[in-house]
Short mmCIF file of C-alpha atoms and ligand atoms in Angstrom, two decimals:
data_model
loop_
_atom_site.label_atom_id
_atom_site.label_comp_id
_atom_site.label_asym_id
_atom_site.label_seq_id
_atom_site.Cartn_x
_atom_site.Cartn_y
_atom_site.Cartn_z
CA MET W 1047 9.02 12.84 -29.31
CA ILE W 1048 7.45 10.87 -32.17
CA ASN W 1049 9.55 12.46 -34.84
CA ASN W 1050 7.43 11.04 -38.51
CA GLN W 1051 9.41 11.19 -41.72
CA LYS W 1052 7.14 9.86 -43.95
CA ASP W 1053 7.24 12.75 -46.08
CA SER W 1054 11.17 13.46 -45.70
CA LEU W 1055 13.40 12.86 -48.89
CA PHE W 1056 15.34 9.95 -47.67
CA ILE W 1057 12.09 7.58 -46.51
CA LYS W 1058 10.32 8.57 -49.47
CA ALA W 1059 13.65 7.32 -51.31
CA ALA W 1060 13.87 4.44 -49.48
CA PHE W 1061 10.68 3.29 -50.03
CA SER W 1062 11.20 4.22 -54.27
CA GLU W 1063 8.86 7.00 -53.90
CA PRO W 1064 9.86 10.10 -56.23
CA THR W 1065 11.23 12.83 -54.39
CA GLU W 1066 12.65 16.04 -56.32
CA ARG W 1067 16.35 15.51 -55.35
CA PRO W 1068 18.43 12.54 -53.93
CA PRO W 1069 19.18 12.63 -50.73
CA VAL W 1070 22.51 12.40 -49.40
CA TRP W 1071 24.03 10.81 -46.21
CA MET W 1072 27.00 9.39 -45.51
CA MET W 1073 28.64 6.32 -43.48
CA ARG W 1074 31.21 7.44 -40.93
CA GLN W 1075 29.37 11.08 -41.08
CA ALA W 1076 30.20 11.50 -37.68
CA GLY W 1077 33.49 10.88 -37.02
CA ARG W 1078 37.61 11.54 -37.05
CA PHE W 1079 37.52 13.27 -40.38
CA MET W 1080 35.96 16.54 -38.40
CA LYS W 1081 38.17 18.23 -36.10
CA GLU W 1082 34.79 18.86 -33.60
CA TYR W 1083 34.87 15.18 -33.44
CA TRP W 1084 37.61 15.41 -32.15
CA GLU W 1085 36.66 18.50 -29.39
CA ILE W 1086 34.69 15.26 -27.77
CA LYS W 1087 37.11 12.44 -28.40
CA ASN W 1088 40.14 14.00 -26.59
CA LYS W 1089 37.74 14.01 -23.17
CA TYR W 1090 36.09 10.43 -23.70
CA SER W 1091 37.19 6.96 -24.44
CA PHE W 1092 34.80 6.06 -27.79
CA LEU W 1093 32.95 3.78 -25.58
CA GLU W 1094 32.37 6.21 -23.12
CA MET W 1095 31.12 8.42 -26.05
CA CYS W 1096 28.56 5.92 -27.24
CA LYS W 1097 27.36 5.26 -23.91
CA THR W 1098 27.03 8.51 -22.46
CA PRO W 1099 23.27 9.65 -23.96
CA GLU W 1100 23.95 13.00 -24.28
CA ILE W 1101 27.22 12.94 -26.17
CA ALA W 1102 26.21 9.90 -28.20
CA ALA W 1103 23.14 13.03 -29.40
CA ASP W 1104 26.60 15.37 -29.37
CA VAL W 1105 27.99 13.30 -32.22
CA THR W 1106 25.53 12.23 -34.08
CA MET W 1107 24.60 15.77 -34.43
CA LEU W 1108 27.96 17.18 -35.45
CA PRO W 1109 27.20 16.48 -39.23
CA VAL W 1110 23.16 17.74 -38.84
CA ASP W 1111 24.35 20.78 -38.01
CA LEU W 1112 28.34 21.22 -39.84
CA LEU W 1113 27.12 19.27 -43.10
CA GLY W 1114 23.04 19.71 -43.60
CA ILE W 1115 23.01 16.24 -44.85
CA ASP W 1116 19.27 14.51 -45.30
CA ALA W 1117 19.66 11.58 -42.42
CA ALA W 1118 20.98 11.64 -39.29
CA ILE W 1119 23.13 8.29 -38.07
CA LEU W 1120 23.19 6.86 -34.56
CA PHE W 1121 26.35 7.43 -33.14
CA SER W 1122 27.40 3.80 -31.27
CA ASP W 1123 29.29 1.21 -33.18
CA ILE W 1124 28.49 -2.16 -34.39
CA LEU W 1125 30.39 -3.93 -31.65
CA VAL W 1126 28.26 -3.16 -28.98
CA THR W 1127 25.79 -6.07 -29.51
CA GLY W 1128 29.40 -8.58 -29.21
CA GLU W 1129 30.39 -6.51 -26.18
CA ALA W 1130 26.45 -7.08 -24.40
CA MET W 1131 26.87 -11.06 -25.08
CA GLY W 1132 29.87 -10.81 -22.54
CA GLY W 1133 32.68 -9.43 -25.11
CA ASP W 1134 35.22 -7.83 -23.28
CA LEU W 1135 35.53 -4.59 -25.55
CA SER W 1136 38.01 -2.00 -25.87
CA PHE W 1137 39.16 0.73 -28.91
CA ASN W 1138 42.47 1.71 -28.88
CA GLN W 1139 43.76 4.44 -30.79
CA GLY W 1140 46.01 2.85 -33.79
CA VAL W 1141 45.01 -0.71 -32.60
CA GLY W 1142 41.01 -0.58 -33.65
CA PRO W 1143 38.82 -2.86 -31.69
CA ARG W 1144 39.59 -5.51 -29.57
CA PHE W 1145 37.83 -8.43 -27.92
CA ALA W 1146 40.12 -9.77 -25.50
CA ASN W 1147 38.58 -12.95 -24.44
CA PRO W 1148 37.65 -14.51 -28.31
CA VAL W 1149 35.39 -16.80 -28.63
CA ARG W 1150 36.82 -20.02 -29.93
CA THR W 1151 35.51 -23.06 -28.89
CA LYS W 1152 31.98 -24.90 -27.83
CA ALA W 1153 32.13 -23.11 -24.72
CA ASP W 1154 33.11 -20.16 -25.57
CA VAL W 1155 30.17 -20.04 -27.87
CA GLU W 1156 27.74 -21.56 -24.70
CA ASN W 1157 29.24 -18.86 -22.78
CA LEU W 1158 27.60 -16.25 -24.97
CA ALA W 1159 24.72 -14.57 -23.36
CA THR W 1160 21.53 -14.09 -25.05
CA GLY W 1161 18.28 -11.83 -24.36
CA VAL W 1162 20.79 -8.76 -23.70
CA ASN W 1163 18.50 -5.76 -24.45
CA ASP W 1164 18.85 -4.48 -20.78
CA ARG W 1165 22.85 -3.95 -21.53
CA LEU W 1166 21.60 -2.09 -24.61
CA GLN W 1167 19.24 0.38 -23.01
CA TYR W 1168 21.79 3.13 -22.98
CA VAL W 1169 21.30 2.92 -26.89
CA ALA W 1170 17.99 3.40 -26.72
CA ASP W 1171 18.36 6.46 -24.01
CA ALA W 1172 20.96 8.22 -26.97
CA ILE W 1173 17.91 7.28 -29.39
CA LYS W 1174 15.05 9.29 -27.14
CA VAL W 1175 18.19 12.28 -26.87
CA ILE W 1176 18.41 12.35 -30.46
CA GLN W 1177 14.96 12.46 -31.50
CA GLN W 1178 14.36 15.61 -29.10
CA ARG W 1179 17.61 17.26 -30.59
CA LEU W 1180 16.47 16.37 -34.44
CA GLN W 1181 13.04 18.30 -33.46
CA GLY W 1182 11.59 16.25 -36.68
CA SER W 1183 13.71 17.91 -38.77
CA ILE W 1184 15.44 14.97 -40.43
CA PRO W 1185 15.09 10.95 -40.46
CA LEU W 1186 16.94 9.04 -37.67
CA ILE W 1187 18.87 5.97 -39.22
CA GLY W 1188 19.78 3.29 -35.98
CA PHE W 1189 22.18 0.21 -37.20
CA ALA W 1190 23.60 -3.23 -36.17
CA GLY W 1191 26.62 -5.49 -37.64
CA ALA W 1192 25.11 -8.31 -39.35
CA PRO W 1193 26.00 -11.84 -37.81
CA PHE W 1194 29.03 -12.86 -40.00
CA THR W 1195 31.05 -9.38 -39.19
CA VAL W 1196 30.94 -9.56 -35.84
CA MET W 1197 31.12 -12.93 -35.23
CA SER W 1198 34.44 -12.36 -36.94
CA TYR W 1199 35.26 -9.94 -34.66
CA LEU W 1200 34.30 -12.19 -31.70
CA VAL W 1201 36.29 -15.08 -33.14
CA GLU W 1202 39.67 -13.00 -34.62
CA GLY W 1203 39.40 -11.00 -31.22
CA GLY W 1204 39.69 -7.67 -33.16
CA SER W 1205 39.96 -6.64 -36.93
CA SER W 1206 41.73 -9.12 -39.39
CA LYS W 1207 42.95 -8.78 -43.23
CA ASP W 1208 42.36 -12.56 -43.96
CA PHE W 1209 39.39 -13.44 -41.40
CA LYS W 1210 41.90 -16.80 -40.72
CA LEU W 1211 40.17 -18.39 -37.82
CA THR W 1212 36.54 -17.41 -38.48
CA LYS W 1213 36.16 -19.01 -41.89
CA LEU W 1214 38.42 -21.73 -40.48
CA MET W 1215 35.40 -22.17 -37.85
CA LEU W 1216 33.10 -22.00 -41.00
CA HIS W 1217 34.75 -24.62 -42.92
CA ASN W 1218 35.94 -27.12 -39.93
CA GLU W 1219 33.07 -26.55 -37.24
CA PRO W 1220 29.95 -25.86 -39.49
CA GLU W 1221 27.98 -26.90 -36.39
CA LEU W 1222 29.70 -24.70 -33.87
CA ALA W 1223 29.40 -21.18 -36.48
CA HIS W 1224 25.88 -21.61 -37.45
CA GLN W 1225 25.63 -22.06 -33.61
CA LEU W 1226 27.29 -18.52 -32.80
CA LEU W 1227 25.66 -16.94 -35.49
CA SER W 1228 22.11 -17.98 -34.53
CA LYS W 1229 22.89 -16.47 -31.23
CA ILE W 1230 24.09 -13.04 -32.50
CA ALA W 1231 21.32 -13.30 -35.08
CA ALA W 1232 18.65 -13.51 -32.49
CA VAL W 1233 20.57 -10.49 -30.35
CA THR W 1234 20.36 -8.64 -33.23
CA THR W 1235 16.90 -9.02 -33.97
CA ASP W 1236 15.90 -7.79 -30.09
CA TYR W 1237 18.26 -4.84 -30.02
CA LEU W 1238 17.17 -3.76 -33.47
CA ASN W 1239 13.34 -4.05 -32.85
CA LEU W 1240 14.75 -2.01 -29.17
CA GLN W 1241 16.20 1.06 -31.85
CA ILE W 1242 12.58 1.04 -33.53
CA GLU W 1243 11.26 0.92 -30.36
CA ALA W 1244 13.17 3.67 -29.00
CA GLY W 1245 12.19 6.28 -32.19
CA VAL W 1246 14.52 5.50 -34.82
CA ASN W 1247 13.21 6.27 -38.59
CA ALA W 1248 15.10 3.97 -40.51
CA LEU W 1249 17.74 0.94 -40.05
CA GLN W 1250 20.81 -0.03 -41.69
CA ILE W 1251 22.64 -3.72 -41.31
CA PHE W 1252 26.15 -3.73 -41.23
CA ASP W 1253 27.88 -6.53 -43.02
CA SER W 1254 31.10 -5.36 -43.87
CA TRP W 1255 33.33 -7.90 -44.25
CA ALA W 1256 31.31 -10.18 -46.48
CA MET W 1257 33.25 -9.85 -49.22
CA ALA W 1258 35.65 -12.09 -47.66
CA LEU W 1259 33.34 -14.92 -48.27
CA SER W 1260 32.73 -17.18 -51.49
CA TRP W 1261 29.20 -17.27 -52.99
CA ASP W 1262 28.09 -20.07 -50.92
CA ASP W 1263 29.37 -19.57 -47.68
CA TYR W 1264 28.12 -15.98 -47.69
CA ASN W 1265 24.30 -17.18 -48.64
CA GLU W 1266 24.90 -20.17 -45.91
CA PHE W 1267 26.75 -18.25 -43.35
CA SER W 1268 25.34 -14.30 -43.92
CA HIS W 1269 22.57 -14.16 -46.09
CA ARG W 1270 20.81 -16.75 -43.98
CA TYR W 1271 21.04 -14.76 -40.55
CA ILE W 1272 20.24 -11.39 -42.18
CA GLN W 1273 17.11 -12.62 -43.78
CA GLN W 1274 16.32 -14.28 -40.47
CA ILE W 1275 17.12 -10.54 -38.80
CA ILE W 1276 14.67 -8.56 -41.69
CA ALA W 1277 11.75 -11.37 -41.07
CA GLY W 1278 11.86 -10.51 -37.46
CA LEU W 1279 11.52 -7.07 -37.31
CA ASN W 1280 8.72 -4.78 -35.85
CA ARG W 1281 9.12 -2.45 -38.74
CA LYS W 1282 5.49 -0.92 -39.54
CA ASP W 1283 6.95 1.69 -41.69
CA ILE W 1284 10.44 2.04 -40.70
CA PRO W 1285 12.82 0.76 -44.22
CA VAL W 1286 15.78 -1.17 -43.54
CA ILE W 1287 19.42 -0.44 -45.47
CA SER W 1288 21.07 -3.95 -45.97
CA PHE W 1289 25.03 -3.04 -46.64
CA CYS W 1290 28.32 -4.71 -47.02
CA LYS W 1291 31.10 -4.73 -48.58
CA GLY W 1292 31.26 -7.04 -52.11
CA SER W 1293 27.51 -5.88 -52.46
CA SER W 1294 28.57 -5.72 -56.78
CA VAL W 1295 28.53 -9.48 -56.28
CA PHE W 1296 26.08 -9.98 -53.64
CA ALA W 1297 23.25 -7.44 -53.89
CA PRO W 1298 20.64 -9.96 -56.00
CA LEU W 1299 20.82 -12.29 -52.87
CA MET W 1300 21.06 -9.26 -50.45
CA ALA W 1301 17.41 -8.51 -52.48
CA GLU W 1302 15.96 -11.57 -51.54
CA ALA W 1303 16.63 -11.18 -47.62
CA LYS W 1304 13.68 -8.07 -48.25
CA PRO W 1305 15.30 -4.97 -47.32
CA ASP W 1306 14.36 -1.69 -48.74
CA VAL W 1307 17.38 -0.84 -49.92
CA VAL W 1308 20.61 -2.26 -50.76
CA SER W 1309 23.77 0.03 -49.96
CA ILE W 1310 26.28 -0.85 -53.30
CA ASP W 1311 30.14 -0.10 -53.10
CA TRP W 1312 31.89 1.51 -55.78
CA ASN W 1313 33.00 -1.42 -58.08
CA VAL W 1314 29.69 -1.63 -59.89
CA ASP W 1315 27.83 0.98 -62.09
CA LEU W 1316 24.98 1.88 -59.82
CA LEU W 1317 22.11 2.02 -62.32
CA ASP W 1318 23.05 -1.35 -63.86
CA MET W 1319 22.78 -3.05 -60.55
CA LYS W 1320 19.74 -1.72 -59.52
CA ARG W 1321 18.42 -2.51 -62.87
CA ARG W 1322 19.46 -6.12 -61.74
CA LEU W 1323 17.23 -6.10 -58.54
CA PRO W 1324 13.80 -6.55 -57.93
CA ALA W 1325 11.43 -3.43 -58.53
CA GLY W 1326 11.06 -1.73 -55.87
CA ILE W 1327 14.21 -2.38 -53.61
CA ALA W 1328 16.18 0.86 -53.76
CA VAL W 1329 19.68 1.56 -54.20
CA GLN W 1330 22.69 3.38 -52.12
CA GLY W 1331 25.61 4.23 -52.61
CA ASN W 1332 28.13 4.13 -54.44
CA LEU W 1333 31.24 6.88 -55.10
CA ASP W 1334 34.34 5.67 -54.08
CA PRO W 1335 34.76 7.00 -50.65
CA HIS W 1336 38.58 8.24 -52.11
CA ILE W 1337 37.01 10.68 -54.71
CA LEU W 1338 36.77 13.08 -51.50
CA TYR W 1339 40.47 13.34 -50.99
CA ALA W 1340 40.35 14.18 -55.19
CA ASP W 1341 40.28 17.81 -56.08
CA LYS W 1342 37.10 19.58 -56.56
CA LYS W 1343 36.42 19.42 -59.68
CA VAL W 1344 36.81 15.79 -59.67
CA ILE W 1345 34.58 15.83 -56.77
CA LYS W 1346 31.73 17.51 -58.93
CA GLU W 1347 32.66 15.53 -62.24
CA ARG W 1348 32.34 12.53 -60.81
CA ILE W 1349 29.17 13.41 -58.49
CA TYR W 1350 27.54 14.23 -61.89
CA ARG W 1351 28.29 11.08 -63.46
CA LEU W 1352 26.83 9.24 -61.16
CA PHE W 1353 24.32 11.49 -60.84
CA ASP W 1354 23.62 11.70 -64.36
CA ARG W 1355 23.46 8.48 -64.86
CA MET W 1356 20.75 7.61 -61.72
CA LYS W 1357 18.46 10.64 -63.61
CA GLY W 1358 15.20 10.38 -63.10
CA GLU W 1359 15.26 7.05 -61.46
CA ASN W 1360 13.10 6.74 -57.91
CA GLY W 1361 14.81 5.03 -55.07
CA PHE W 1362 18.15 6.39 -54.89
CA ILE W 1363 20.25 7.34 -52.13
CA PHE W 1364 23.35 9.05 -52.36
CA ASN W 1365 26.24 7.68 -50.16
CA LEU W 1366 29.68 6.27 -50.54
CA GLY W 1367 30.44 3.20 -50.89
CA HIS W 1368 32.23 2.38 -47.97
CA GLY W 1369 32.82 4.81 -45.10
CA ILE W 1370 34.53 8.47 -45.09
CA MET W 1371 38.48 7.99 -44.19
CA PRO W 1372 39.35 10.06 -41.02
CA ASP W 1373 42.56 12.00 -42.88
CA ILE W 1374 39.59 13.00 -45.69
CA PRO W 1375 39.10 16.85 -45.97
CA PHE W 1376 36.43 17.87 -44.19
CA ASP W 1377 36.29 21.14 -46.86
CA ASN W 1378 35.88 18.32 -49.50
CA VAL W 1379 32.91 16.69 -47.55
CA LYS W 1380 31.15 19.38 -47.28
CA TYR W 1381 31.77 20.58 -50.56
CA ALA W 1382 30.62 17.52 -52.00
CA ILE W 1383 26.84 17.78 -50.21
CA GLU W 1384 26.52 21.22 -51.67
CA VAL W 1385 27.21 19.87 -54.90
CA ILE W 1386 24.42 16.89 -54.75
CA LYS W 1387 22.44 19.47 -53.02
CA GLU W 1388 22.82 21.74 -56.06
CA TYR W 1389 22.69 18.99 -59.09
CA LYS W 1390 19.67 19.82 -61.44
O1 CP3 J 2338 28.52 6.45 -39.57
C1 CP3 J 2338 28.98 7.39 -38.88
O2 CP3 J 2338 29.24 8.47 -38.14
C2 CP3 J 2338 27.96 6.08 -37.03
C3 CP3 J 2338 28.90 5.86 -36.04
C4 CP3 J 2338 29.49 4.51 -36.65
C5 CP3 J 2338 30.63 3.96 -35.76
N1 CP3 J 2338 31.30 2.86 -36.33
C6 CP3 J 2338 31.53 4.92 -35.20
C7 CP3 J 2338 32.83 4.84 -34.99
C8 CP3 J 2338 29.07 3.35 -37.20
C9 CP3 J 2338 27.76 3.11 -38.10
C10 CP3 J 2338 30.47 2.08 -37.15
C11 CP3 J 2338 29.89 0.88 -37.55
C12 CP3 J 2338 31.45 -0.11 -37.60
N2 CP3 J 2338 31.87 -0.09 -36.32
C13 CP3 J 2338 31.59 -0.58 -38.42
C14 CP3 J 2338 30.73 -0.83 -40.03
C15 CP3 J 2338 30.85 0.21 -40.77
C16 CP3 J 2338 32.37 -0.18 -41.77
O3 CP3 J 2338 32.88 0.88 -41.92
O4 CP3 J 2338 32.04 -0.83 -42.25
C17 CP3 J 2338 32.18 -1.65 -38.41
C18 CP3 J 2338 33.67 -2.60 -39.18
C19 CP3 J 2338 32.98 -1.16 -37.23
C20 CP3 J 2338 34.56 -2.11 -36.11
C21 CP3 J 2338 35.17 -0.48 -35.93
N3 CP3 J 2338 34.66 0.50 -35.00
C22 CP3 J 2338 35.87 -0.41 -36.46
C23 CP3 J 2338 36.79 -1.01 -37.88
C24 CP3 J 2338 36.77 0.85 -36.55
C25 CP3 J 2338 37.76 1.79 -36.35
C26 CP3 J 2338 39.07 1.38 -35.69
C27 CP3 J 2338 40.36 1.58 -36.12
O5 CP3 J 2338 40.70 2.56 -35.11
O6 CP3 J 2338 40.37 2.33 -37.44
C28 CP3 J 2338 35.71 1.04 -35.39
C29 CP3 J 2338 35.56 2.80 -34.24
C30 CP3 J 2338 34.45 3.37 -34.06
N4 CP3 J 2338 33.32 3.51 -34.74
C31 CP3 J 2338 35.27 4.74 -34.44
C32 CP3 J 2338 33.83 5.96 -34.29
C33 CP3 J 2338 34.07 7.24 -34.98
C34 CP3 J 2338 36.48 5.63 -34.39
C35 CP3 J 2338 36.33 5.57 -32.85
C36 CP3 J 2338 37.58 6.58 -32.48
O7 CP3 J 2338 37.59 8.09 -32.58
O8 CP3 J 2338 39.32 6.17 -32.18
#
């Protein structure tokens, strides 16, 4: 089924065209803050959920049905590219993602596979099922991790506080780091093109841990590869969103990679940042997700403050500066979305 969304709020805002109100979706909108998520999660492992198209579609549809957001995001994870390249990936409660065979030496890097779209076919299958479920109601966002962020998990073997081993590779063995990043970038380009072919309406690239890098290192080890990926997409009318934590610093450089939208963290005034970006680049953001823990009165005030500031601007997509935390009350998320849709 072809889900043509060019007249939807979300796609119009992503291309900086006028809309009657700003569209809303939230990173991690299909996740642990929902009891309906746990009803599924209690029966399957996280990777089983990602790899079974019907289940991935069920989870993708939870916020569509329960929250009324303006875009759905594919239920998957940024680390599936690392797994397809040969990473031994697992997710355990309380531990988070883990690669049992970390990538630390030249031999490790050389052993990683490229040309692995056949191992990611389950994602294409999930996209097709989701589009059947959406029936053209709202657009579907596909996604992938940016090379630096995926590299950090492969090198560290999991989550990290300081990215010590990853940064050591960048600094002591830059050629090896570039070899690894090039391989991830090639796999990511193929993977996003697979998602386009399967029918996504937009794409987001997640560089969650970019804020660990200095400006020069971000430029050399992250930005360059995101630019390469975006240039390699068979995008037609598919907008690309570039997300990182650290965007309050890096956004002007992120814009040079030619995304349609830059997703902004909560450290900066969104309108000031939009004005620093080239005309025609939309912004997505940028409520501090912690606001969703606060009283409803505060939630409304802070949403109004942001919307008053962005009033009259084309190219504004509401989102959080980062994902919803698992213990944020569902009611508060639902309330925030109602407030946003009713804002005048
Ligand atoms: O946004 C959505 O609702 C779509 C699905 C999605 C997930 N992960 C589901 C998920 C998306 C877009 C991601 C991206 C992702 N995965 C990122 C980038 C976004 C960000 O938050 O910065 C990162 C860094 C990852 C890696 C990853 N996967 C982490 C750090 C974790 C959580 C570990 C933990 O226990 O806190 C995951 C697991 C994960 N990905 C869950 C979900 C719903 C939780 C799995 C569970 O139920 O245990």
